[in-house]
Every structure is written in C-alpha cells, then in structure tokens.
Amino acid sequence: MGNASGKRETDNLYTSDELRMLEYAYRNASGGALEKLTHDRLIETWSQTIERSLAESTAQFLFTPTKPGQQCINIPLKKFGEPYYIMERGTIEQKMQMLLGSLEKGGNDTFNCKQLEQYIYSVLMTYIHLESTSKTSGIKDWQDLGFNTTERSACSFAKGLMRNLGKELEHNMPSEVLERWLHVTPQFLQIWREVFNQLYSRHGGSKRNIVKEVQIPILPELCDAPQNSHYRPIIELPHVLYINAQLPREHRHKWRFLFSSKINGESFSTMLGKVLDKGPTLFFIEDEDQYIFGGYASESWSLKPQFGGDDNSLLYTLSPAMRCFTASGYNDHYQYLNLNQQTMPNGLGMGGQFDFWGLWIDCMFGDGQSVESCTTFKDYVQLSKRKQFKIRNMEVWAVGDLPVKDEDEEGGGEGQKRSVLDSNLEDRAMLEIAGKKMHSDGLREPGMDD
C-alpha cells in the first residue's frame, strides 16, 4: 500500500514514459523488492554504470535524513527519482541543494572546494565512460584517432570549471557562491544532466533522452579526420569538451580537421592554404616547454592589412592549466593575417597590437610570441612559458559547417571563369610569401573575363 501511495505522488511529476522508466530502474536497483532500496544496494547497482565516487555522493544526498536524529534505511520511489527530476525540471536552487547534499559539509552553509573539484572530475569521467559505451555516440571516432582522457587532463578540466568560483578559492566557501557558480557554468549543468539522464535511462530499460528537446552538442562530430597513421593529437578529450563549450552555439556541432604540422609539414604557406576561407577556426599550439594553448578565430581567415574578427574570438591555455579569455571590448584586434609587407608584420596574430601580440605565429614558421599583457581579452595571462616561443607542434581545426560562397565572392560571376590559382590557396600563399606578384590575376586565359 505504501508503494501505491508513493506511485500516486509521482504520477503528476513525470510523463508516463518517465514513470515507467523510473519504476523499472527502482526495481532494478532494489532487486525487485518494493520500498526496500537500501544505501549499499543503490551504490552497488549504480557503480556498474557510473564512477563509484559519484554513486556514493548521490547516495549520500538520497539517504540523508530530512530531520536530525532520523535514520534513513531505505528510500521510496519518489525519493529515488529526485536526482532525475532535479536534472530535468529543477531550479538552480534545487540543483544547488542536490550538489550540497552530495558533498561533504564544510560547516554551516558552506561547502568544501576540494570535494566540489572531485565531484566535477567524477561527473566528467562518468560522462566519457557512458559515451564510450553508447552505440549512438560519436566519441569512438575521437578515441580511434588518439584523443584520450588522462587523469591529468580530467583534473585540469575540473580546475578550469572551478575558476568560475572566483580568483581567491578558500578551503570552505559559502553556499551562495555555489549557486552563482551554477549560474555561470552551463557546461557543468549540461554534462551533469546528461550523466543522470543516461544513468536512469540505462537502468530503466529506456532509450536515453526521454525528454524531447533540441540538445546543444556537448561533444562535436569529428569530420575530415587525417588519414595518416603517424598522426598524434596535441590535445585530449577533456580539452575538446572544454573548448567546444566556449564556442558560439551554432558552431559546436562539428569540428573539421584542417592542418597538422606533423602531417602537413612545418610550413606557413601550407597552413595558410588549408585555413583560408574555411570559416571559424581553432588553433592548438604546443611549444618547446610543452605548454598547450591557442585561439578561436570567429571569422574566416583572409590576407589583408587590417584586423578582422569579432568579439566571439577567444584565446585559451589548455596545459598546464585550462583557462579561457573572452573579448574585453577594449579594442577589436581579434584577427590579423598579412604577408610580403615591408612596413607591417608578416604572419598571423590574435589580440594585442603589432609586435606585442596575445598570440603570434610568424610567417617564418616555427617562431611565435605571447606577451605578458593583452588588453583585447579579459583576465588574460601569457599563454606560453616564454614570451618568444618555438612551435613544437600545431594543429588547426575549423568549426561548424563549411561556409558556402556565392559565385560573385568566388570570382565566378556570370560569364567569368576562374584561374587555377583561385582554387589553389596553398600555391597562392607560397607565392605571397616569396613576394611574387600574382600575375595570373592579370594574365588569365583568353575568355576568362569576357
């Protein structure tokens, strides 16, 4: 009779599909017994699917008595479904209370920062495990290409999200700081929700994502993967997840491989030929000190003596620490690409000003610069260990769909044919670097401009 009462209490909270899933998951976790789901039984069952530390934290939240002096031996269906409900329909306040209840208390209305860091780590590792065992996830494409997840990069991911708590982290912090953190860290909310959605769905015998709505991609689709057995990525899966969440929503669904210095050679002209007119791009650089950093260019690259781009542009570091620097609005020096100029810099730059760059790649491939201060981006710190750095390895990825040019932009207007160099961007870049005039622009085949 108690179970029937518990069922009636949940009828108005969930759809019929969700209710069937939760009842199945409850019986699965309790071994088929009605209202006999114990603390240890829940941990034992859920640890088969998620990180044991995450199962233990969630059990702590579920089995904590609501009144002092009470003892919670088992939980009913309604209580069992709370994490699912909070993730799908709960307010930020409810999510904060669930998170606080999952962490070891640091004192009255405080939480322990190290416990939060460990919780984020567990959520991330669980997400990657769940995706790796899902038949519909694209994570295997990334893993087959060599994108791994190490403890170091996962810990760095957790510390990167923790930076949103503020600059001065103390051992214990007040709960209102945690609420603000949830508001400004949607990436954690998205991964957190996905983890619990999959947890309940898998144990409830249902397909995941019962709640129908458009999902913002967490992990992008990998496109145009390099077909080279010697390819070794600079970054790892936690880096991909961290950076993808910083991009405009319309560009998070797909990453398109463009260039690797290990595959395509240490050549500025080759790199240019791969990245010109390809849409927004991500640069990943590993220097000789094994620092990993880069930038997001929000517009297609093109050769010109002026700065381009917009305030969606970013600079970031990934190793030894994950940080992201957004536009400050102080100036619009987001993207610069120029060649064969005697009075202007020749190379690719992002942020800062001439000779004082947030990120600079010289046209003589191999040399770069990242200065101590860059007003183009907020809270910026030097990306590389040394101001003048040597490039050990570099990759470029385009994000989102390949931009479609109209015929006028391509020089292919009505009755106009294109020169072979119009489509061979790498050869054009090579000639620009060599300082050669583009004679093919003026001496096209007969009839090209008729």
PDB file of C-alpha atoms in Angstrom, residues 127-384:
ATOM      1  CA  TYR A 127      30.191  11.160 -18.997  1.00  0.00           C
ATOM      2  CA  ILE A 128      33.157   9.951 -21.068  1.00  0.00           C
ATOM      3  CA  HIS A 129      32.584   6.354 -19.919  1.00  0.00           C
ATOM      4  CA  LEU A 130      28.869   6.497 -20.742  1.00  0.00           C
ATOM      5  CA  GLU A 131      29.546   7.965 -24.181  1.00  0.00           C
ATOM      6  CA  SER A 132      32.245   5.341 -24.812  1.00  0.00           C
ATOM      7  CA  THR A 133      29.740   2.559 -24.161  1.00  0.00           C
ATOM      8  CA  SER A 134      26.910   4.155 -26.141  1.00  0.00           C
ATOM      9  CA  LYS A 135      26.122   2.828 -29.612  1.00  0.00           C
ATOM     10  CA  THR A 136      24.924   6.240 -30.822  1.00  0.00           C
ATOM     11  CA  SER A 137      27.796   8.421 -29.597  1.00  0.00           C
ATOM     12  CA  GLY A 138      30.493   9.793 -31.898  1.00  0.00           C
ATOM     13  CA  ILE A 139      33.138   9.633 -29.168  1.00  0.00           C
ATOM     14  CA  LYS A 140      34.664   6.487 -30.657  1.00  0.00           C
ATOM     15  CA  ASP A 141      35.714   8.462 -33.747  1.00  0.00           C
ATOM     16  CA  TRP A 142      37.740  10.760 -31.487  1.00  0.00           C
ATOM     17  CA  GLN A 143      39.184   7.907 -29.452  1.00  0.00           C
ATOM     18  CA  ASP A 144      40.164   5.930 -32.559  1.00  0.00           C
ATOM     19  CA  LEU A 145      42.116   8.988 -33.711  1.00  0.00           C
ATOM     20  CA  GLY A 146      44.080   9.036 -30.463  1.00  0.00           C
ATOM     21  CA  PHE A 147      42.107  11.503 -28.332  1.00  0.00           C
ATOM     22  CA  ASN A 148      42.497  10.010 -24.873  1.00  0.00           C
ATOM     23  CA  THR A 149      41.440  11.018 -21.369  1.00  0.00           C
ATOM     24  CA  THR A 150      44.181  11.078 -18.756  1.00  0.00           C
ATOM     25  CA  GLU A 151      43.797  11.816 -15.057  1.00  0.00           C
ATOM     26  CA  ARG A 152      45.840  14.973 -15.581  1.00  0.00           C
ATOM     27  CA  SER A 153      43.598  16.446 -18.293  1.00  0.00           C
ATOM     28  CA  ALA A 154      40.426  15.451 -16.407  1.00  0.00           C
ATOM     29  CA  CYS A 155      41.712  17.120 -13.225  1.00  0.00           C
ATOM     30  CA  SER A 156      42.701  20.190 -15.242  1.00  0.00           C
ATOM     31  CA  PHE A 157      39.159  20.296 -16.683  1.00  0.00           C
ATOM     32  CA  ALA A 158      37.684  20.271 -13.170  1.00  0.00           C
ATOM     33  CA  LYS A 159      40.059  23.019 -12.024  1.00  0.00           C
ATOM     34  CA  GLY A 160      39.199  25.014 -15.154  1.00  0.00           C
ATOM     35  CA  LEU A 161      35.486  24.998 -14.288  1.00  0.00           C
ATOM     36  CA  MET A 162      36.297  25.802 -10.665  1.00  0.00           C
ATOM     37  CA  ARG A 163      37.844  29.101 -11.791  1.00  0.00           C
ATOM     38  CA  ASN A 164      34.298  30.422 -12.175  1.00  0.00           C
ATOM     39  CA  LEU A 165      34.018  30.376  -8.377  1.00  0.00           C
ATOM     40  CA  GLY A 166      36.352  33.375  -8.209  1.00  0.00           C
ATOM     41  CA  LYS A 167      40.004  34.230  -8.070  1.00  0.00           C
ATOM     42  CA  GLU A 168      40.520  33.531  -4.354  1.00  0.00           C
ATOM     43  CA  LEU A 169      39.464  29.981  -3.558  1.00  0.00           C
ATOM     44  CA  GLU A 170      39.299  29.067   0.110  1.00  0.00           C
ATOM     45  CA  HIS A 171      39.085  25.604   1.637  1.00  0.00           C
ATOM     46  CA  ASN A 172      35.432  26.147   2.577  1.00  0.00           C
ATOM     47  CA  MET A 173      33.151  28.587   0.784  1.00  0.00           C
ATOM     48  CA  PRO A 174      29.556  29.785   1.424  1.00  0.00           C
ATOM     49  CA  SER A 175      26.718  28.038  -0.382  1.00  0.00           C
ATOM     50  CA  GLU A 176      25.626  31.213  -2.206  1.00  0.00           C
ATOM     51  CA  VAL A 177      28.948  31.109  -4.074  1.00  0.00           C
ATOM     52  CA  LEU A 178      27.991  27.640  -5.322  1.00  0.00           C
ATOM     53  CA  GLU A 179      24.632  28.936  -6.570  1.00  0.00           C
ATOM     54  CA  ARG A 180      26.350  31.732  -8.503  1.00  0.00           C
ATOM     55  CA  TRP A 181      28.813  29.193  -9.904  1.00  0.00           C
ATOM     56  CA  LEU A 182      25.990  27.045 -11.274  1.00  0.00           C
ATOM     57  CA  HIS A 183      24.502  30.103 -12.989  1.00  0.00           C
ATOM     58  CA  VAL A 184      27.757  30.919 -14.795  1.00  0.00           C
ATOM     59  CA  THR A 185      28.877  27.353 -15.580  1.00  0.00           C
ATOM     60  CA  PRO A 186      26.296  25.940 -18.017  1.00  0.00           C
ATOM     61  CA  GLN A 187      28.827  23.404 -19.305  1.00  0.00           C
ATOM     62  CA  PHE A 188      28.788  21.587 -15.974  1.00  0.00           C
ATOM     63  CA  LEU A 189      24.972  21.674 -15.850  1.00  0.00           C
ATOM     64  CA  GLN A 190      24.768  20.179 -19.335  1.00  0.00           C
ATOM     65  CA  ILE A 191      27.198  17.315 -18.676  1.00  0.00           C
ATOM     66  CA  TRP A 192      25.690  16.715 -15.213  1.00  0.00           C
ATOM     67  CA  ARG A 193      22.213  16.444 -16.675  1.00  0.00           C
ATOM     68  CA  GLU A 194      23.364  14.089 -19.438  1.00  0.00           C
ATOM     69  CA  VAL A 195      25.031  11.782 -16.917  1.00  0.00           C
ATOM     70  CA  PHE A 196      21.892  11.372 -14.791  1.00  0.00           C
ATOM     71  CA  ASN A 197      19.640  11.099 -17.828  1.00  0.00           C
ATOM     72  CA  GLN A 198      21.727   8.208 -19.116  1.00  0.00           C
ATOM     73  CA  LEU A 199      22.036   6.643 -15.653  1.00  0.00           C
ATOM     74  CA  TYR A 200      18.284   6.396 -15.105  1.00  0.00           C
ATOM     75  CA  SER A 201      17.567   5.513 -18.722  1.00  0.00           C
ATOM     76  CA  ARG A 202      20.017   2.636 -18.802  1.00  0.00           C
ATOM     77  CA  HIS A 203      18.816   1.188 -15.515  1.00  0.00           C
ATOM     78  CA  GLY A 204      15.226   1.884 -16.527  1.00  0.00           C
ATOM     79  CA  GLY A 205      15.439  -0.066 -19.780  1.00  0.00           C
ATOM     80  CA  SER A 206      14.681   3.007 -21.878  1.00  0.00           C
ATOM     81  CA  LYS A 207      16.397   4.815 -24.687  1.00  0.00           C
ATOM     82  CA  ARG A 208      18.165   7.894 -23.399  1.00  0.00           C
ATOM     83  CA  ASN A 209      16.813  11.411 -23.682  1.00  0.00           C
ATOM     84  CA  ILE A 210      13.165  10.661 -22.966  1.00  0.00           C
ATOM     85  CA  VAL A 211      12.633  14.412 -22.605  1.00  0.00           C
ATOM     86  CA  LYS A 212      12.307  15.635 -26.173  1.00  0.00           C
ATOM     87  CA  GLU A 213      14.046  18.894 -26.876  1.00  0.00           C
ATOM     88  CA  VAL A 214      16.839  20.272 -29.034  1.00  0.00           C
ATOM     89  CA  GLN A 215      20.135  19.459 -27.346  1.00  0.00           C
ATOM     90  CA  ILE A 216      23.225  21.648 -27.634  1.00  0.00           C
ATOM     91  CA  PRO A 217      26.072  19.299 -28.606  1.00  0.00           C
ATOM     92  CA  ILE A 218      28.494  18.527 -25.786  1.00  0.00           C
ATOM     93  CA  LEU A 219      30.969  16.653 -27.956  1.00  0.00           C
ATOM     94  CA  PRO A 220      31.256  17.801 -31.592  1.00  0.00           C
ATOM     95  CA  GLU A 221      31.166  15.481 -34.576  1.00  0.00           C
ATOM     96  CA  LEU A 222      34.644  14.766 -35.926  1.00  0.00           C
ATOM     97  CA  CYS A 223      34.901  15.469 -39.653  1.00  0.00           C
ATOM     98  CA  ASP A 224      37.671  15.163 -42.261  1.00  0.00           C
ATOM     99  CA  ALA A 225      39.885  13.162 -39.903  1.00  0.00           C
ATOM    100  CA  PRO A 226      43.511  12.891 -41.038  1.00  0.00           C
ATOM    101  CA  GLN A 227      44.198   9.615 -42.835  1.00  0.00           C
ATOM    102  CA  ASN A 228      47.744   9.330 -41.560  1.00  0.00           C
ATOM    103  CA  SER A 229      48.923   6.577 -39.236  1.00  0.00           C
ATOM    104  CA  HIS A 230      51.568   8.892 -37.746  1.00  0.00           C
ATOM    105  CA  TYR A 231      49.003  11.427 -36.522  1.00  0.00           C
ATOM    106  CA  ARG A 232      49.071  12.053 -32.783  1.00  0.00           C
ATOM    107  CA  PRO A 233      46.729  14.769 -31.456  1.00  0.00           C
ATOM    108  CA  ILE A 234      48.112  17.605 -29.358  1.00  0.00           C
ATOM    109  CA  ILE A 235      45.061  17.724 -27.105  1.00  0.00           C
ATOM    110  CA  GLU A 236      42.847  15.216 -25.249  1.00  0.00           C
ATOM    111  CA  LEU A 237      39.096  14.691 -24.971  1.00  0.00           C
ATOM    112  CA  PRO A 238      38.641  16.927 -21.887  1.00  0.00           C
ATOM    113  CA  HIS A 239      40.305  19.738 -23.871  1.00  0.00           C
ATOM    114  CA  VAL A 240      37.864  19.212 -26.747  1.00  0.00           C
ATOM    115  CA  LEU A 241      34.899  19.330 -24.353  1.00  0.00           C
ATOM    116  CA  TYR A 242      36.210  22.411 -22.552  1.00  0.00           C
ATOM    117  CA  ILE A 243      36.855  24.445 -25.704  1.00  0.00           C
ATOM    118  CA  ASN A 244      33.708  23.350 -27.527  1.00  0.00           C
ATOM    119  CA  ALA A 245      31.551  24.764 -24.724  1.00  0.00           C
ATOM    120  CA  GLN A 246      33.192  28.178 -25.184  1.00  0.00           C
ATOM    121  CA  LEU A 247      32.170  28.431 -28.859  1.00  0.00           C
ATOM    122  CA  PRO A 248      29.014  30.060 -30.232  1.00  0.00           C
ATOM    123  CA  ARG A 249      26.207  27.501 -30.135  1.00  0.00           C
ATOM    124  CA  GLU A 250      25.872  27.362 -33.914  1.00  0.00           C
ATOM    125  CA  HIS A 251      29.450  26.087 -34.242  1.00  0.00           C
ATOM    126  CA  ARG A 252      29.515  23.423 -31.506  1.00  0.00           C
ATOM    127  CA  HIS A 253      28.149  20.542 -33.566  1.00  0.00           C
ATOM    128  CA  LYS A 254      31.155  19.859 -35.794  1.00  0.00           C
ATOM    129  CA  TRP A 255      34.960  20.128 -35.886  1.00  0.00           C
ATOM    130  CA  ARG A 256      36.672  19.791 -39.287  1.00  0.00           C
ATOM    131  CA  PHE A 257      40.361  18.897 -39.344  1.00  0.00           C
ATOM    132  CA  LEU A 258      42.457  21.277 -41.479  1.00  0.00           C
ATOM    133  CA  PHE A 259      46.149  21.192 -40.634  1.00  0.00           C
ATOM    134  CA  SER A 260      48.819  19.466 -38.548  1.00  0.00           C
ATOM    135  CA  SER A 261      52.467  20.473 -38.667  1.00  0.00           C
ATOM    136  CA  LYS A 262      53.414  16.829 -38.016  1.00  0.00           C
ATOM    137  CA  ILE A 263      51.478  15.634 -41.058  1.00  0.00           C
ATOM    138  CA  ASN A 264      51.485  18.597 -43.437  1.00  0.00           C
ATOM    139  CA  GLY A 265      54.929  19.901 -42.551  1.00  0.00           C
ATOM    140  CA  GLU A 266      56.240  22.975 -40.771  1.00  0.00           C
ATOM    141  CA  SER A 267      55.212  25.363 -43.496  1.00  0.00           C
ATOM    142  CA  PHE A 268      53.335  28.644 -43.112  1.00  0.00           C
ATOM    143  CA  SER A 269      52.203  28.584 -46.752  1.00  0.00           C
ATOM    144  CA  THR A 270      50.823  25.056 -46.379  1.00  0.00           C
ATOM    145  CA  MET A 271      48.995  26.059 -43.222  1.00  0.00           C
ATOM    146  CA  LEU A 272      47.538  29.123 -44.947  1.00  0.00           C
ATOM    147  CA  GLY A 273      46.382  27.070 -47.894  1.00  0.00           C
ATOM    148  CA  LYS A 274      44.482  24.813 -45.507  1.00  0.00           C
ATOM    149  CA  VAL A 275      42.809  27.526 -43.395  1.00  0.00           C
ATOM    150  CA  LEU A 276      41.952  30.401 -45.764  1.00  0.00           C
ATOM    151  CA  ASP A 277      38.203  30.822 -46.328  1.00  0.00           C
ATOM    152  CA  LYS A 278      37.296  27.778 -44.202  1.00  0.00           C
ATOM    153  CA  GLY A 279      35.110  29.555 -41.654  1.00  0.00           C
ATOM    154  CA  PRO A 280      35.829  29.972 -37.918  1.00  0.00           C
ATOM    155  CA  THR A 281      38.937  28.120 -36.761  1.00  0.00           C
ATOM    156  CA  LEU A 282      40.646  26.786 -33.648  1.00  0.00           C
ATOM    157  CA  PHE A 283      44.434  26.874 -33.275  1.00  0.00           C
ATOM    158  CA  PHE A 284      46.239  24.478 -30.935  1.00  0.00           C
ATOM    159  CA  ILE A 285      49.944  25.042 -30.333  1.00  0.00           C
ATOM    160  CA  GLU A 286      52.397  23.009 -28.287  1.00  0.00           C
ATOM    161  CA  ASP A 287      55.638  24.880 -27.598  1.00  0.00           C
ATOM    162  CA  GLU A 288      59.041  23.527 -26.687  1.00  0.00           C
ATOM    163  CA  ASP A 289      58.174  23.845 -22.997  1.00  0.00           C
ATOM    164  CA  GLN A 290      55.160  21.545 -23.627  1.00  0.00           C
ATOM    165  CA  TYR A 291      52.668  24.299 -22.863  1.00  0.00           C
ATOM    166  CA  ILE A 292      49.484  23.900 -24.933  1.00  0.00           C
ATOM    167  CA  PHE A 293      47.492  26.985 -25.904  1.00  0.00           C
ATOM    168  CA  GLY A 294      45.739  28.637 -28.824  1.00  0.00           C
ATOM    169  CA  GLY A 295      42.919  30.790 -30.053  1.00  0.00           C
ATOM    170  CA  TYR A 296      39.491  30.769 -31.652  1.00  0.00           C
ATOM    171  CA  ALA A 297      39.128  32.963 -34.727  1.00  0.00           C
ATOM    172  CA  SER A 298      35.452  33.730 -35.227  1.00  0.00           C
ATOM    173  CA  GLU A 299      35.686  34.625 -38.931  1.00  0.00           C
ATOM    174  CA  SER A 300      37.302  33.061 -41.991  1.00  0.00           C
ATOM    175  CA  TRP A 301      40.925  33.991 -42.473  1.00  0.00           C
ATOM    176  CA  SER A 302      41.875  36.208 -45.405  1.00  0.00           C
ATOM    177  CA  LEU A 303      45.004  38.174 -46.278  1.00  0.00           C
ATOM    178  CA  LYS A 304      44.629  41.882 -45.540  1.00  0.00           C
ATOM    179  CA  PRO A 305      46.492  44.685 -43.721  1.00  0.00           C
ATOM    180  CA  GLN A 306      43.667  45.305 -41.209  1.00  0.00           C
ATOM    181  CA  PHE A 307      42.407  43.464 -38.157  1.00  0.00           C
ATOM    182  CA  GLY A 308      39.282  41.357 -38.569  1.00  0.00           C
ATOM    183  CA  GLY A 309      37.098  39.074 -36.488  1.00  0.00           C
ATOM    184  CA  ASP A 310      34.588  39.962 -33.785  1.00  0.00           C
ATOM    185  CA  ASP A 311      34.053  39.706 -30.042  1.00  0.00           C
ATOM    186  CA  ASN A 312      33.272  35.982 -30.205  1.00  0.00           C
ATOM    187  CA  SER A 313      37.019  35.443 -30.567  1.00  0.00           C
ATOM    188  CA  LEU A 314      38.940  33.738 -27.745  1.00  0.00           C
ATOM    189  CA  LEU A 315      42.410  32.961 -26.512  1.00  0.00           C
ATOM    190  CA  TYR A 316      42.968  29.990 -24.206  1.00  0.00           C
ATOM    191  CA  THR A 317      45.501  27.800 -22.438  1.00  0.00           C
ATOM    192  CA  LEU A 318      44.997  24.056 -22.034  1.00  0.00           C
ATOM    193  CA  SER A 319      48.154  22.820 -20.355  1.00  0.00           C
ATOM    194  CA  PRO A 320      49.428  23.076 -17.697  1.00  0.00           C
ATOM    195  CA  ALA A 321      46.099  24.798 -16.843  1.00  0.00           C
ATOM    196  CA  MET A 322      42.769  25.318 -18.623  1.00  0.00           C
ATOM    197  CA  ARG A 323      41.776  28.961 -18.933  1.00  0.00           C
ATOM    198  CA  CYS A 324      39.685  30.822 -21.489  1.00  0.00           C
ATOM    199  CA  PHE A 325      39.971  34.550 -22.205  1.00  0.00           C
ATOM    200  CA  THR A 326      36.982  36.302 -23.768  1.00  0.00           C
ATOM    201  CA  ALA A 327      36.894  39.655 -25.537  1.00  0.00           C
ATOM    202  CA  SER A 328      37.290  42.703 -23.306  1.00  0.00           C
ATOM    203  CA  GLY A 329      35.805  45.238 -25.737  1.00  0.00           C
ATOM    204  CA  TYR A 330      38.858  47.459 -25.240  1.00  0.00           C
ATOM    205  CA  ASN A 331      39.829  47.107 -28.915  1.00  0.00           C
ATOM    206  CA  ASP A 332      38.909  44.982 -31.918  1.00  0.00           C
ATOM    207  CA  HIS A 333      42.315  43.435 -32.633  1.00  0.00           C
ATOM    208  CA  TYR A 334      40.941  39.919 -32.953  1.00  0.00           C
ATOM    209  CA  GLN A 335      42.442  38.550 -36.184  1.00  0.00           C
ATOM    210  CA  TYR A 336      45.364  39.681 -38.316  1.00  0.00           C
ATOM    211  CA  LEU A 337      46.910  37.917 -41.311  1.00  0.00           C
ATOM    212  CA  ASN A 338      49.326  39.595 -43.692  1.00  0.00           C
ATOM    213  CA  LEU A 339      52.296  38.713 -45.898  1.00  0.00           C
ATOM    214  CA  ASN A 340      55.022  40.323 -48.010  1.00  0.00           C
ATOM    215  CA  GLN A 341      54.882  43.718 -46.307  1.00  0.00           C
ATOM    216  CA  GLN A 342      57.959  45.796 -45.576  1.00  0.00           C
ATOM    217  CA  THR A 343      56.377  48.129 -43.040  1.00  0.00           C
ATOM    218  CA  MET A 344      53.870  45.765 -41.383  1.00  0.00           C
ATOM    219  CA  PRO A 345      54.181  42.422 -39.533  1.00  0.00           C
ATOM    220  CA  ASN A 346      54.115  39.308 -41.706  1.00  0.00           C
ATOM    221  CA  GLY A 347      52.310  36.415 -40.090  1.00  0.00           C
ATOM    222  CA  LEU A 348      49.156  35.543 -38.153  1.00  0.00           C
ATOM    223  CA  GLY A 349      48.151  37.311 -34.954  1.00  0.00           C
ATOM    224  CA  MET A 350      45.320  37.351 -32.429  1.00  0.00           C
ATOM    225  CA  GLY A 351      44.918  40.057 -29.800  1.00  0.00           C
ATOM    226  CA  GLY A 352      47.240  42.836 -28.682  1.00  0.00           C
ATOM    227  CA  GLN A 353      48.978  45.069 -31.188  1.00  0.00           C
ATOM    228  CA  PHE A 354      51.840  44.995 -33.665  1.00  0.00           C
ATOM    229  CA  ASP A 355      54.941  43.462 -32.032  1.00  0.00           C
ATOM    230  CA  PHE A 356      53.017  42.913 -28.759  1.00  0.00           C
ATOM    231  CA  TRP A 357      50.693  40.024 -29.535  1.00  0.00           C
ATOM    232  CA  GLY A 358      48.407  37.920 -27.399  1.00  0.00           C
ATOM    233  CA  LEU A 359      49.206  35.144 -29.879  1.00  0.00           C
ATOM    234  CA  TRP A 360      51.513  35.483 -32.879  1.00  0.00           C
ATOM    235  CA  ILE A 361      52.693  32.936 -35.456  1.00  0.00           C
ATOM    236  CA  ASP A 362      55.442  34.303 -37.654  1.00  0.00           C
ATOM    237  CA  CYS A 363      55.420  33.678 -41.401  1.00  0.00           C
ATOM    238  CA  MET A 364      58.819  32.023 -40.917  1.00  0.00           C
ATOM    239  CA  PHE A 365      57.088  29.028 -39.397  1.00  0.00           C
ATOM    240  CA  GLY A 366      58.365  27.926 -36.019  1.00  0.00           C
ATOM    241  CA  ASP A 367      58.566  31.221 -34.154  1.00  0.00           C
ATOM    242  CA  GLY A 368      55.773  32.705 -32.052  1.00  0.00           C
ATOM    243  CA  GLN A 369      55.021  35.293 -29.410  1.00  0.00           C
ATOM    244  CA  SER A 370      52.706  35.702 -26.436  1.00  0.00           C
ATOM    245  CA  VAL A 371      53.294  38.805 -24.314  1.00  0.00           C
ATOM    246  CA  GLU A 372      52.586  39.403 -20.629  1.00  0.00           C
ATOM    247  CA  SER A 373      49.622  41.745 -21.196  1.00  0.00           C
ATOM    248  CA  CYS A 374      46.920  41.792 -23.874  1.00  0.00           C
ATOM    249  CA  THR A 375      44.061  44.268 -23.474  1.00  0.00           C
ATOM    250  CA  THR A 376      41.990  42.642 -26.240  1.00  0.00           C
ATOM    251  CA  PHE A 377      40.995  39.812 -23.887  1.00  0.00           C
ATOM    252  CA  LYS A 378      39.749  39.894 -20.286  1.00  0.00           C
ATOM    253  CA  ASP A 379      41.850  38.475 -17.443  1.00  0.00           C
ATOM    254  CA  TYR A 380      44.483  37.479 -19.993  1.00  0.00           C
ATOM    255  CA  VAL A 381      47.706  35.859 -18.843  1.00  0.00           C
ATOM    256  CA  GLN A 382      50.660  34.942 -21.052  1.00  0.00           C
ATOM    257  CA  LEU A 383      49.814  31.752 -22.942  1.00  0.00           C
ATOM    258  CA  SER A 384      53.317  30.335 -23.355  1.00  0.00           C
TER     259      SER A 384
END
